[in-house]
mmCIF file of C-alpha atoms and ligand atoms in Angstrom:
data_model
loop_
_atom_site.group_PDB
_atom_site.id
_atom_site.type_symbol
_atom_site.label_atom_id
_atom_site.label_comp_id
_atom_site.label_asym_id
_atom_site.label_seq_id
_atom_site.Cartn_x
_atom_site.Cartn_y
_atom_site.Cartn_z
ATOM 1 C CA UNK O 1 1.586 -15.791 -6.432
ATOM 2 C CA UNK O 2 3.733 -16.076 -3.323
ATOM 3 C CA UNK O 3 6.721 -16.670 -5.626
ATOM 4 C CA UNK O 4 5.747 -13.445 -7.359
ATOM 5 C CA UNK O 5 5.694 -11.658 -4.025
ATOM 6 C CA UNK O 6 9.196 -12.962 -3.277
ATOM 7 C CA UNK O 7 10.372 -11.544 -6.614
ATOM 8 C CA UNK O 8 8.676 -8.218 -5.851
ATOM 9 C CA UNK O 9 10.304 -8.043 -2.436
ATOM 10 C CA UNK O 10 13.723 -8.989 -3.744
ATOM 11 C CA UNK O 11 13.863 -7.124 -7.087
ATOM 12 C CA UNK O 12 11.181 -4.409 -7.210
ATOM 13 C CA UNK O 13 10.702 -3.103 -3.665
ATOM 14 C CA UNK O 14 14.348 -2.024 -3.185
ATOM 15 C CA UNK O 15 14.258 0.107 -6.336
ATOM 16 C CA UNK O 16 11.121 1.923 -5.086
ATOM 17 C CA UNK O 17 12.091 2.185 -1.421
ATOM 18 C CA UNK O 18 12.025 5.994 -1.326
ATOM 19 C CA UNK O 19 8.634 6.102 -3.056
ATOM 20 C CA UNK O 20 7.078 3.664 -0.596
ATOM 21 C CA UNK O 21 8.591 5.604 2.312
ATOM 22 C CA UNK O 22 7.004 8.796 0.946
ATOM 23 C CA UNK O 23 3.668 7.038 0.503
ATOM 24 C CA UNK O 24 3.706 5.330 3.905
ATOM 25 C CA UNK O 25 1.586 7.964 5.641
ATOM 26 C CA UNK O 26 -0.263 9.747 2.850
ATOM 27 C CA UNK O 27 -1.554 9.511 -0.702
ATOM 28 C CA UNK O 28 -2.247 12.234 -3.192
ATOM 29 C CA UNK O 29 -3.505 10.560 -6.372
ATOM 30 C CA UNK O 30 -4.407 12.925 -9.196
ATOM 31 C CA UNK O 31 -6.772 10.554 -10.975
ATOM 32 C CA UNK O 32 -9.797 8.408 -10.209
ATOM 33 C CA UNK O 33 -9.613 5.527 -12.695
ATOM 34 C CA UNK O 34 -12.789 3.466 -13.131
ATOM 35 C CA UNK O 35 -12.448 0.295 -15.166
ATOM 36 C CA UNK O 36 -13.667 -3.276 -15.520
ATOM 37 C CA UNK O 37 -12.545 -6.123 -13.251
ATOM 38 C CA UNK O 38 -11.436 -7.988 -16.382
ATOM 39 C CA UNK O 39 -8.070 -9.685 -15.806
ATOM 40 C CA UNK O 40 -6.687 -8.244 -19.067
ATOM 41 C CA UNK O 41 -7.311 -4.634 -18.070
ATOM 42 C CA UNK O 42 -4.402 -3.325 -15.956
ATOM 43 C CA UNK O 43 -4.644 0.475 -15.516
ATOM 44 C CA UNK O 44 -1.175 0.940 -14.002
ATOM 45 C CA UNK O 45 0.401 -1.061 -16.821
ATOM 46 C CA UNK O 46 -1.222 0.758 -19.735
ATOM 47 C CA UNK O 47 -0.640 4.201 -18.200
ATOM 48 C CA UNK O 48 2.761 3.312 -16.713
ATOM 49 C CA UNK O 49 1.670 4.852 -13.423
ATOM 50 C CA UNK O 50 3.478 4.396 -10.112
ATOM 51 C CA UNK O 51 1.954 3.426 -6.770
ATOM 52 C CA UNK O 52 0.169 6.489 -5.394
ATOM 53 C CA UNK O 53 -0.838 7.871 -8.807
ATOM 54 C CA UNK O 54 -4.222 6.240 -9.429
ATOM 55 C CA UNK O 55 -7.222 5.813 -7.151
ATOM 56 C CA UNK O 56 -8.988 2.848 -8.742
ATOM 57 C CA UNK O 57 -12.521 1.477 -8.820
ATOM 58 C CA UNK O 58 -12.962 -1.826 -10.624
ATOM 59 C CA UNK O 59 -16.164 -3.765 -11.175
ATOM 60 C CA UNK O 60 -17.951 -5.800 -13.827
ATOM 61 C CA UNK O 61 -18.536 -3.469 -16.787
ATOM 62 C CA UNK O 62 -16.882 -0.300 -15.361
ATOM 63 C CA UNK O 63 -20.266 0.802 -14.066
ATOM 64 C CA UNK O 64 -21.075 3.775 -11.838
ATOM 65 C CA UNK O 65 -24.658 3.742 -10.550
ATOM 66 C CA UNK O 66 -26.420 7.097 -10.753
ATOM 67 C CA UNK O 67 -26.658 8.882 -7.409
ATOM 68 C CA UNK O 68 -29.762 7.880 -5.473
ATOM 69 C CA UNK O 69 -31.275 7.467 -2.030
ATOM 70 C CA UNK O 70 -29.389 4.236 -1.317
ATOM 71 C CA UNK O 71 -25.758 4.902 -2.326
ATOM 72 C CA UNK O 72 -23.414 1.909 -2.408
ATOM 73 C CA UNK O 73 -19.688 1.281 -2.415
ATOM 74 C CA UNK O 74 -18.960 2.728 -5.849
ATOM 75 C CA UNK O 75 -20.757 5.968 -4.965
ATOM 76 C CA UNK O 76 -18.944 6.241 -1.619
ATOM 77 C CA UNK O 77 -15.586 5.709 -3.341
ATOM 78 C CA UNK O 78 -16.303 8.379 -5.975
ATOM 79 C CA UNK O 79 -17.331 10.808 -3.222
ATOM 80 C CA UNK O 80 -14.186 10.124 -1.181
ATOM 81 C CA UNK O 81 -11.897 10.473 -4.208
ATOM 82 C CA UNK O 82 -13.330 13.857 -5.164
ATOM 83 C CA UNK O 83 -14.270 15.407 -1.820
ATOM 84 C CA UNK O 84 -11.345 14.187 0.303
ATOM 85 C CA UNK O 85 -8.498 13.256 -2.041
ATOM 86 C CA UNK O 86 -9.332 16.040 -4.491
ATOM 87 C CA UNK O 87 -8.624 14.080 -7.668
ATOM 88 C CA UNK O 88 -8.585 16.372 -10.692
ATOM 89 C CA UNK O 89 -9.340 13.781 -13.369
ATOM 90 C CA UNK O 90 -11.956 11.025 -13.481
ATOM 91 C CA UNK O 91 -11.461 8.431 -16.208
ATOM 92 C CA UNK O 92 -14.064 5.827 -17.169
ATOM 93 C CA UNK O 93 -12.194 3.209 -19.196
ATOM 94 C CA UNK O 94 -14.035 0.497 -21.120
ATOM 95 C CA UNK O 95 -12.264 -2.270 -22.998
ATOM 96 C CA UNK O 96 -12.625 -4.545 -26.010
ATOM 97 C CA UNK O 97 -14.262 -7.967 -25.608
ATOM 98 C CA UNK O 98 -15.923 -6.918 -22.323
ATOM 99 C CA UNK O 99 -17.896 -9.888 -20.973
ATOM 100 C CA UNK O 100 -20.461 -7.667 -19.257
ATOM 101 C CA UNK O 101 -21.144 -5.685 -22.434
ATOM 102 C CA UNK O 102 -21.209 -8.881 -24.484
ATOM 103 C CA UNK O 103 -23.839 -10.328 -22.126
ATOM 104 C CA UNK O 104 -26.036 -7.258 -22.720
ATOM 105 C CA UNK O 105 -25.465 -7.056 -26.479
ATOM 106 C CA UNK O 106 -26.202 -10.743 -27.030
ATOM 107 C CA UNK O 107 -29.074 -10.918 -24.537
ATOM 108 C CA UNK O 108 -27.465 -13.777 -22.655
ATOM 109 C CA UNK O 109 -29.794 -15.354 -20.125
ATOM 110 C CA UNK O 110 -28.853 -14.159 -16.652
ATOM 111 C CA UNK O 111 -31.206 -16.599 -14.928
ATOM 112 C CA UNK O 112 -29.486 -17.748 -11.760
ATOM 113 C CA UNK O 113 -27.361 -14.575 -11.643
ATOM 114 C CA UNK O 114 -29.723 -12.053 -10.034
ATOM 115 C CA UNK O 115 -26.888 -9.828 -8.796
ATOM 116 C CA UNK O 116 -25.333 -9.566 -12.254
ATOM 117 C CA UNK O 117 -28.727 -8.937 -13.842
ATOM 118 C CA UNK O 118 -29.471 -6.102 -11.411
ATOM 119 C CA UNK O 119 -25.994 -4.610 -11.759
ATOM 120 C CA UNK O 120 -26.099 -4.503 -15.547
ATOM 121 C CA UNK O 121 -29.331 -2.481 -15.443
ATOM 122 C CA UNK O 122 -27.117 0.530 -14.726
ATOM 123 C CA UNK O 123 -26.074 0.172 -18.371
ATOM 124 C CA UNK O 124 -29.675 0.297 -19.665
ATOM 125 C CA UNK O 125 -29.212 3.673 -21.379
ATOM 126 C CA UNK O 126 -26.262 2.262 -23.326
ATOM 127 C CA UNK O 127 -28.259 -0.874 -24.144
ATOM 128 C CA UNK O 128 -31.127 1.138 -25.621
ATOM 129 C CA UNK O 129 -28.896 3.513 -27.612
ATOM 130 C CA UNK O 130 -26.736 0.695 -28.946
ATOM 131 C CA UNK O 131 -29.712 -1.531 -29.828
ATOM 132 C CA UNK O 132 -31.261 1.279 -31.871
ATOM 133 C CA UNK O 133 -28.247 1.260 -34.221
ATOM 134 C CA UNK O 134 -27.569 -1.182 -37.070
ATOM 135 C CA UNK O 135 -24.642 -3.547 -36.547
ATOM 136 C CA UNK O 136 -23.063 -5.717 -39.224
ATOM 137 C CA UNK O 137 -21.967 -8.399 -36.753
ATOM 138 C CA UNK O 138 -22.215 -9.452 -33.124
ATOM 139 C CA UNK O 139 -18.681 -8.160 -32.558
ATOM 140 C CA UNK O 140 -19.707 -4.753 -33.915
ATOM 141 C CA UNK O 141 -22.686 -4.702 -31.560
ATOM 142 C CA UNK O 142 -20.461 -5.553 -28.580
ATOM 143 C CA UNK O 143 -17.997 -2.853 -29.639
ATOM 144 C CA UNK O 144 -20.827 -0.322 -29.874
ATOM 145 C CA UNK O 145 -22.104 -1.403 -26.459
ATOM 146 C CA UNK O 146 -18.635 -0.881 -24.927
ATOM 147 C CA UNK O 147 -18.538 2.656 -26.329
ATOM 148 C CA UNK O 148 -22.103 3.624 -25.423
ATOM 149 C CA UNK O 149 -21.528 2.250 -21.928
ATOM 150 C CA UNK O 150 -18.558 4.555 -21.311
ATOM 151 C CA UNK O 151 -20.729 7.505 -22.383
ATOM 152 C CA UNK O 152 -23.650 6.273 -20.227
ATOM 153 C CA UNK O 153 -21.436 5.844 -17.156
ATOM 154 C CA UNK O 154 -20.015 9.354 -17.565
ATOM 155 C CA UNK O 155 -23.610 10.594 -17.663
ATOM 156 C CA UNK O 156 -24.346 8.547 -14.522
ATOM 157 C CA UNK O 157 -21.379 9.951 -12.614
ATOM 158 C CA UNK O 158 -22.475 13.520 -13.396
ATOM 159 C CA UNK O 159 -25.501 12.881 -11.118
ATOM 160 C CA UNK O 160 -23.208 12.534 -8.088
ATOM 161 C CA UNK O 161 -23.238 15.739 -5.998
ATOM 162 C CA UNK O 162 -19.445 15.713 -5.465
ATOM 163 C CA UNK O 163 -18.919 15.413 -9.232
ATOM 164 C CA UNK O 164 -21.444 18.143 -10.040
ATOM 165 C CA UNK O 165 -19.713 20.486 -7.592
ATOM 166 C CA UNK O 166 -16.240 19.635 -8.911
ATOM 167 C CA UNK O 167 -17.361 20.318 -12.476
ATOM 168 C CA UNK O 168 -19.057 23.591 -11.524
ATOM 169 C CA UNK O 169 -15.901 24.774 -9.755
ATOM 170 C CA UNK O 170 -13.696 23.672 -12.707
ATOM 171 C CA UNK O 171 -11.507 21.467 -10.525
ATOM 172 C CA UNK O 172 -12.575 18.154 -12.080
ATOM 173 C CA UNK O 173 -12.333 16.811 -15.625
ATOM 174 C CA UNK O 174 -14.225 13.771 -16.940
ATOM 175 C CA UNK O 175 -12.653 11.468 -19.529
ATOM 176 C CA UNK O 176 -13.898 8.443 -21.470
ATOM 177 C CA UNK O 177 -11.385 5.885 -22.718
ATOM 178 C CA UNK O 178 -11.563 2.599 -24.625
ATOM 179 C CA UNK O 179 -8.635 0.195 -24.376
ATOM 180 C CA UNK O 180 -8.141 -2.469 -27.050
ATOM 181 C CA UNK O 181 -6.645 -5.638 -25.597
ATOM 182 C CA UNK O 182 -5.215 -7.116 -28.798
ATOM 183 C CA UNK O 183 -3.544 -4.015 -30.242
ATOM 184 C CA UNK O 184 -2.805 -2.269 -26.942
ATOM 185 C CA UNK O 185 -4.288 0.904 -28.418
ATOM 186 C CA UNK O 186 -6.329 3.567 -26.697
ATOM 187 C CA UNK O 187 -9.197 5.761 -27.891
ATOM 188 C CA UNK O 188 -10.482 8.817 -26.074
ATOM 189 C CA UNK O 189 -13.954 10.328 -26.019
ATOM 190 C CA UNK O 190 -14.715 13.697 -27.560
ATOM 191 C CA UNK O 191 -17.589 14.888 -25.378
ATOM 192 C CA UNK O 192 -19.044 17.251 -27.998
ATOM 193 C CA UNK O 193 -19.396 14.686 -30.779
ATOM 194 C CA UNK O 194 -19.757 11.611 -28.512
ATOM 195 C CA UNK O 195 -17.165 9.840 -30.666
ATOM 196 C CA UNK O 196 -13.891 8.134 -29.784
ATOM 197 C CA UNK O 197 -10.574 8.795 -31.542
ATOM 198 C CA UNK O 198 -7.219 7.027 -31.252
ATOM 199 C CA UNK O 199 -4.605 8.849 -29.157
ATOM 200 C CA UNK O 200 -1.899 7.562 -31.483
ATOM 201 C CA UNK O 201 -1.944 7.796 -35.284
ATOM 202 C CA UNK O 202 -1.041 4.377 -36.630
HETATM 203 ZN ZN1 ZN D 301 -15.141 -5.945 -19.006
#
C-alpha cells in the first residue's frame, strides 16, 4: 500500500494539483453516496467521480438506521451532509453478492456476532418483504434481499428530519441503485413501481 502511495504521489497527484489546491480549504459535494463496505464496491470508480464530488457513508449492508432517540454515526453523517453541505442527491447503492444480505437471506447463525446481528435488524422490513416472495434459488433470494434492502433503507432515511425537510423544500432527491460486480452494470429504482431498471440497454 505504501508503494501505491508512492505511485499516487509521483504519477497521480501532479496531474490533479489544481484540484487539490481548490479543495484544500473547502468541499462542496453534490451527492451523499451510501454503499456497502464491500471491497468490490468502489463508488468513485463506477461513477468516475473526482475527489470532492461524493460525500460517502460505507457500512455493512448499506444500512441507514431510522431516526430515533439515540442517533448514531450514520444519522449524524446524513444530517451533516444535508443540513451543512447541502447535498442535492442522496444515493443508496446496494450490490450483487452482498455478504450482509446473504447472511439475512440464508438465515446464517450470527451467534458470537452480536453487533452484526443487531445492525442487520435495520434491514428487517426488507427481510420480511423478501421472505414473503417465492424464489427459485438461494441466489435469487439474495438478489431479492439486495433490492428490497435498498428500498427499505430509502424508507428509513425518509424518517430523518433533515431528509424530510429537504424533500419538502424540493432541494433533495433520493435514488436507489444496484451495482452488479460481475457485469459492471447498474440498475436504478423507479420509486412509483418499486422496481429497478438497467441504466444501459444491453
Ligand atoms: Zn455488501
